[in-house]
Amino acid sequence: MSDELNEQTRGEQLRKALLYEKKNGYDKLQPGEMEAVESYCTGYKQFLDAGKTERECVDRAIALAENAGFRPYVRGTALKAGDKVYRVNRGKALTLAVIGKKSLDQGANIGAAHIDSPRLDLKQNPLYEAEELAFLKTHYYGGLRKYQWVTIPLELHGVVALKSGQVIRVSIGNGPGDPLFTIDDLLPHLGAEQSKKPLGEAIPAENLNILVGSRPLEGDEGKERVKLAALELLNRKYGITEEDFISAELSAVPAFNACDIGFDRSLIGAYGHDDRVCAYACLAALLQLSVPEYTAVCMLADKEEIGSEGVTGMKSAAFDTFMTDLCEAQGVALRACFEKSFCLSADVTAAYDPNFADVYEKRNSAFVNYGMGLCKYTGARGKSGASDASAEVVARVRRILDSANVVWQMAELGKVDAGGGGTVAAYMAQRDIDTLDAGVPVLSMHAPFETVGKLDCYMTFKGMKAVFEAI
């Protein structure tokens, strides 16, 4: 009996020493952290409600940054440790930095996230009338599932640029008493043939037309009276004409404000968690820095959902230009900075969903409430499109997170060959910057209403802060 007891004791010792056991993050919280989780998530929900588009996210981020002592950086201005600067890229992307004690030739700690989300963009000639109903034509943006966007309330956000150069902000649906919009769907009584179609074909892209009016212009007997009445209302409020749609960027987004989910309020439901949940974590962490050892940089990029293209995407030279300006202020070559820098590509990952278990590989999936998800690689099939971080980089991040008591987990985006996706990591790695993906696990990713765990949101913020403060 004594030998058996000793053998069991030895076995338990080996299990503790050698086996890797994942634990629910709520079982690992430090004293007082529950209150910190709730406080952080309150600020995050406010950020979501204020930023339904990338332009609005930039505006909100600037307001928060300036309140924390940041100022626009003017090229050629001298920099010293503790300086807090930012630069806006065409109103749709933002880079911020806190200058560190060490010179930039020792590298920088970078957090890169994106603030664009799947949505419905209006076409350049969007407004039309059909059978005395007025509609707006759309072109969907990003990898959304079209059937999820019908029969939900929508808001309209964006800008109209006039030929005079004046830019008019448009926001309809999120103000007190504002009307909302919607896309109609076929009633089940007449939908037998539609129901036989695959999900991806049941709602054609050209049917994503937004219903915006039905009342004809009073006292008029001409054509398109409903369309004309809608235009009159827009002209009265914004001073625009139909031709001005040509130089407009208007988007329909879900009319959902962020809210607590569950009896226990442990989750947040909202539009735009991908990737504003990581963008806010990156921003909030940077705003709390005083004088870090290494310069800390937060990049909030646009256009990730369509491949990081364009002048405001992560492929743009705008990021390099900002970093060059910082480097030149210290007499440092950009290449010398990048080769010693580290980037956490802060983007969401898929949370394991037991309702759809067949597309996940459970041993390597991220779980809700298990903390910040680290992804060594993303991509599709044979890691196509991934930067695939080195073992040394992953080990360094493990060490940083454990030292800061951050709850984290490894993550993979579903089964091999089940699908896949990409982030900005590949474009940071192309700059000769060691990069690792990390972020919040999301349920219903890319849906109009996504769900995340509050604990995971907070731990991603805590992890970003630990990386910025790393020495």
Coordinates of C-alpha atoms in Angstrom, one line a residue, residues 160-459:
V160 CA -19.9 63.4 -48.4
A161 CA -17.2 65.4 -50.0
L162 CA -18.5 68.3 -52.1
K163 CA -16.8 69.7 -55.2
S164 CA -16.0 72.8 -53.2
G165 CA -13.8 70.8 -50.9
Q166 CA -16.2 70.9 -48.0
V167 CA -16.6 67.5 -46.2
I168 CA -20.0 66.8 -44.6
R169 CA -20.3 64.2 -41.8
V170 CA -23.4 62.0 -42.0
S171 CA -24.7 60.0 -39.1
I172 CA -28.3 58.8 -39.2
G173 CA -29.7 56.2 -36.8
N174 CA -27.7 56.7 -33.6
G175 CA -29.1 60.0 -32.4
P176 CA -32.2 60.5 -30.3
G177 CA -35.3 60.1 -32.4
D178 CA -33.4 59.2 -35.5
P179 CA -35.0 56.9 -38.1
L180 CA -33.4 53.5 -38.9
F181 CA -33.2 51.5 -42.1
T182 CA -33.4 47.9 -43.1
I183 CA -33.1 45.4 -46.0
D184 CA -36.2 43.3 -46.6
D185 CA -36.3 39.5 -47.1
L186 CA -38.8 37.1 -48.6
L187 CA -41.6 35.9 -46.4
P188 CA -41.5 32.1 -45.6
H189 CA -44.9 31.6 -47.2
L190 CA -43.3 32.4 -50.6
G191 CA -39.8 31.3 -49.8
A192 CA -39.8 27.6 -50.7
E193 CA -37.4 28.0 -53.6
Q194 CA -35.2 30.4 -51.8
S195 CA -34.9 27.9 -48.9
K196 CA -33.5 25.3 -51.2
K197 CA -30.5 27.4 -52.0
P198 CA -27.2 27.3 -50.1
L199 CA -26.7 30.0 -47.5
G200 CA -24.2 31.8 -49.6
E201 CA -26.6 32.1 -52.6
A202 CA -30.0 32.7 -50.9
I203 CA -29.4 36.5 -50.7
P204 CA -27.7 37.7 -53.9
A205 CA -25.3 40.7 -53.3
E206 CA -27.4 42.9 -55.6
N207 CA -30.4 42.3 -53.4
L208 CA -28.8 44.0 -50.4
N209 CA -30.8 47.1 -51.1
I210 CA -31.6 49.4 -48.1
L211 CA -35.2 50.5 -47.7
V212 CA -35.1 54.3 -47.1
G213 CA -38.6 55.6 -47.8
S214 CA -42.1 55.2 -49.1
R215 CA -43.9 58.6 -48.9
P216 CA -44.2 60.5 -52.2
L217 CA -43.4 64.2 -52.5
E218 CA -46.5 66.1 -51.6
G219 CA -48.2 68.1 -54.3
D220 CA -46.2 66.6 -57.2
E221 CA -47.4 64.5 -60.0
G222 CA -44.0 63.8 -61.8
K223 CA -41.8 60.7 -61.8
E224 CA -39.9 59.2 -58.8
R225 CA -41.8 61.2 -56.2
V226 CA -40.6 58.9 -53.3
K227 CA -37.0 59.2 -54.4
L228 CA -37.3 63.0 -54.8
A229 CA -38.9 63.3 -51.3
A230 CA -35.9 61.4 -49.8
L231 CA -33.5 63.6 -51.6
E232 CA -35.3 66.7 -50.4
L233 CA -34.9 65.5 -46.8
L234 CA -31.2 64.9 -47.3
N235 CA -30.7 68.3 -49.0
R236 CA -32.5 70.0 -46.2
K237 CA -30.3 68.4 -43.5
Y238 CA -27.0 68.1 -45.2
G239 CA -27.2 70.4 -48.3
I240 CA -26.3 67.6 -50.7
T241 CA -27.7 66.6 -54.1
E242 CA -27.9 63.2 -55.9
E243 CA -24.7 64.0 -57.8
D244 CA -22.8 64.4 -54.5
F245 CA -23.2 60.6 -53.8
I246 CA -20.4 60.2 -56.4
S247 CA -17.8 61.6 -54.0
A248 CA -19.3 60.1 -50.8
E249 CA -18.2 57.4 -48.5
L250 CA -21.4 56.2 -46.8
S251 CA -21.8 52.9 -45.0
A252 CA -24.7 51.0 -43.5
V253 CA -23.8 49.4 -40.2
P254 CA -25.9 47.5 -37.7
A255 CA -28.0 49.7 -35.3
F256 CA -26.8 47.8 -32.2
N257 CA -25.2 49.4 -29.3
A258 CA -22.8 47.3 -27.2
C259 CA -24.5 45.4 -24.4
D260 CA -23.9 42.8 -21.7
I261 CA -24.8 39.2 -22.6
G262 CA -25.8 36.4 -20.3
F263 CA -27.5 36.2 -16.9
D264 CA -24.1 36.8 -15.4
R265 CA -23.2 39.7 -17.7
S266 CA -19.9 38.0 -18.5
L267 CA -20.0 38.6 -22.2
I268 CA -20.3 41.7 -24.5
G269 CA -22.5 41.6 -27.7
A270 CA -21.9 44.3 -30.3
Y271 CA -21.1 45.1 -33.9
G272 CA -17.4 45.6 -34.7
H273 CA -15.5 43.5 -32.1
D274 CA -13.4 42.4 -35.1
D275 CA -11.1 44.2 -34.6
R276 CA -12.0 47.1 -32.4
V277 CA -11.8 44.9 -29.4
C278 CA -8.0 44.6 -30.0
A279 CA -7.7 48.1 -31.3
Y280 CA -9.1 49.5 -28.1
A281 CA -6.9 47.2 -26.0
C282 CA -3.8 48.4 -27.9
L283 CA -4.9 52.1 -27.5
A284 CA -5.9 51.8 -23.9
A285 CA -2.6 50.1 -23.0
L286 CA -0.6 52.8 -24.7
L287 CA -2.5 55.6 -23.0
Q288 CA -1.5 54.3 -19.6
L289 CA 2.2 54.4 -20.3
S290 CA 4.5 56.8 -18.6
V291 CA 8.1 56.5 -19.8
P292 CA 8.7 53.0 -21.3
E293 CA 12.1 51.5 -21.7
Y294 CA 11.6 51.1 -25.5
T295 CA 9.5 53.4 -27.6
A296 CA 5.9 52.0 -27.7
V297 CA 3.9 52.4 -30.9
C298 CA 0.1 51.7 -31.5
M299 CA -1.0 51.4 -35.1
L300 CA -4.7 51.5 -35.8
A301 CA -5.0 50.6 -39.5
D302 CA -7.8 50.7 -42.0
K303 CA -8.7 48.2 -44.9
E304 CA -7.6 45.0 -43.2
E305 CA -10.9 43.4 -44.0
I306 CA -10.1 43.7 -47.7
G307 CA -6.4 42.8 -47.6
S308 CA -4.8 45.8 -46.0
E309 CA -4.7 47.6 -49.3
G310 CA -4.9 51.3 -50.1
V311 CA -3.2 54.4 -48.7
T312 CA -4.7 53.8 -45.2
G313 CA -4.1 50.1 -45.0
M314 CA -1.2 48.3 -43.3
K315 CA 0.6 47.9 -46.6
S316 CA 0.7 51.7 -47.0
A317 CA 4.0 53.5 -46.6
A318 CA 2.3 55.9 -44.2
F319 CA 3.4 53.7 -41.2
D320 CA 7.0 53.7 -42.5
T321 CA 6.8 57.5 -43.0
F322 CA 5.8 58.1 -39.4
M323 CA 8.4 55.7 -38.0
T324 CA 11.1 57.3 -40.3
D325 CA 10.2 60.8 -38.9
L326 CA 10.6 59.5 -35.3
C327 CA 13.9 57.8 -36.2
E328 CA 15.3 60.8 -38.0
A329 CA 14.5 62.9 -34.9
Q330 CA 17.0 60.7 -33.1
G331 CA 19.5 60.3 -36.0
V332 CA 18.5 56.6 -36.4
A333 CA 18.0 54.7 -39.7
L334 CA 14.6 53.1 -40.1
R335 CA 16.0 49.8 -41.0
A336 CA 18.1 49.7 -37.8
C337 CA 14.9 50.3 -35.8
F338 CA 12.8 47.7 -37.6
E339 CA 15.3 44.9 -37.4
K340 CA 15.3 45.1 -33.5
S341 CA 11.6 45.9 -33.1
F342 CA 8.8 43.6 -32.1
C343 CA 5.1 43.7 -33.1
L344 CA 2.1 42.1 -31.6
S345 CA -0.4 41.9 -34.4
A346 CA -3.5 42.5 -32.3
D347 CA -6.3 40.8 -34.1
V348 CA -9.2 38.6 -33.0
T349 CA -9.3 34.8 -33.3
A350 CA -12.1 32.3 -33.5
A351 CA -13.6 31.2 -30.2
Y352 CA -14.5 27.5 -30.0
D353 CA -18.2 27.1 -30.5
P354 CA -19.7 23.8 -29.3
N355 CA -22.7 24.4 -31.6
F356 CA -20.3 24.0 -34.6
A357 CA -17.7 21.8 -33.2
D358 CA -17.0 20.0 -36.5
V359 CA -15.0 22.9 -38.0
Y360 CA -12.7 23.3 -34.9
E361 CA -9.7 21.3 -33.7
K362 CA -10.5 21.4 -30.0
R363 CA -6.9 20.9 -28.7
N364 CA -5.6 24.0 -30.5
S365 CA -8.7 26.2 -30.4
A366 CA -9.1 29.4 -28.3
F367 CA -11.9 29.3 -25.7
V368 CA -14.0 32.1 -24.2
N369 CA -12.7 33.1 -20.8
Y370 CA -9.3 31.4 -21.3
G371 CA -7.6 34.7 -21.9
M372 CA -5.7 36.4 -24.7
G373 CA -5.3 34.1 -27.7
L374 CA -1.8 33.8 -29.3
C375 CA -1.7 32.6 -32.9
K376 CA 1.7 31.4 -34.1
Y377 CA 0.3 31.4 -37.6
T378 CA -2.9 32.3 -39.4
G379 CA -3.5 31.8 -43.2
A380 CA -5.3 29.1 -45.0
R381 CA -4.5 25.5 -46.0
G382 CA -0.7 25.1 -45.8
K383 CA -0.4 28.4 -43.8
S384 CA -0.8 30.4 -47.0
G385 CA -0.6 34.1 -46.2
A386 CA 0.8 33.6 -42.7
S387 CA 3.9 35.2 -41.3
D388 CA 4.4 32.2 -38.9
A389 CA 6.2 33.6 -35.9
S390 CA 9.4 31.8 -34.9
A391 CA 9.7 29.7 -31.8
E392 CA 11.9 32.3 -30.2
V393 CA 9.3 35.0 -30.7
V394 CA 6.6 32.9 -29.1
A395 CA 8.8 32.0 -26.2
R396 CA 9.6 35.7 -25.6
V397 CA 5.9 36.6 -25.5
R398 CA 5.1 33.7 -23.1
R399 CA 7.8 35.0 -20.8
I400 CA 6.4 38.6 -20.9
L401 CA 2.8 37.5 -20.4
D402 CA 3.6 35.1 -17.5
S403 CA 5.7 37.7 -15.8
A404 CA 2.7 40.1 -15.9
N405 CA 0.2 37.5 -14.7
V406 CA -1.7 37.7 -18.0
V407 CA -4.1 34.9 -18.7
W408 CA -3.4 33.6 -22.2
Q409 CA -3.9 30.6 -24.5
M410 CA -2.7 29.4 -27.8
A411 CA -5.2 29.6 -30.7
E412 CA -5.7 28.3 -34.2
L413 CA -8.4 29.4 -36.7
G414 CA -10.3 26.2 -37.1
K415 CA -9.4 22.8 -38.5
V416 CA -6.7 22.6 -41.2
D417 CA -8.4 23.0 -44.6
A418 CA -11.7 24.1 -43.0
G419 CA -11.0 27.7 -44.0
G420 CA -8.7 30.3 -42.7
G421 CA -8.0 34.0 -42.6
G422 CA -5.3 36.6 -42.4
T423 CA -4.2 39.6 -40.4
V424 CA -1.7 42.5 -40.7
A425 CA 1.0 40.3 -39.3
A426 CA 2.4 39.4 -42.7
Y427 CA 2.9 43.0 -43.7
M428 CA 4.6 43.9 -40.4
A429 CA 6.9 40.9 -40.9
Q430 CA 7.7 42.0 -44.4
R431 CA 9.3 45.1 -42.8
D432 CA 11.8 42.9 -41.0
I433 CA 9.9 43.1 -37.7
D434 CA 9.4 40.0 -35.5
T435 CA 5.6 39.6 -35.3
L436 CA 3.2 37.4 -33.5
D437 CA -0.6 37.4 -33.8
A438 CA -2.6 37.8 -30.5
G439 CA -6.1 38.9 -29.6
V440 CA -9.6 38.2 -28.3
P441 CA -11.5 35.0 -29.2
V442 CA -14.8 35.9 -30.8
L443 CA -18.1 34.0 -31.3
S444 CA -20.0 34.8 -34.5
M445 CA -17.1 36.6 -36.0
H446 CA -18.0 39.0 -38.9
A447 CA -21.7 38.8 -38.1
P448 CA -23.6 42.0 -37.5
F449 CA -23.7 41.1 -33.8
E450 CA -20.5 39.4 -32.4
T451 CA -19.9 38.1 -28.9
V452 CA -16.7 38.2 -26.7
G453 CA -15.9 37.4 -23.1
K454 CA -15.2 40.4 -20.8
L455 CA -12.2 38.5 -19.2
D456 CA -10.6 38.0 -22.6
C457 CA -11.0 41.7 -23.4
Y458 CA -9.3 42.7 -20.2
M459 CA -6.5 40.2 -20.5

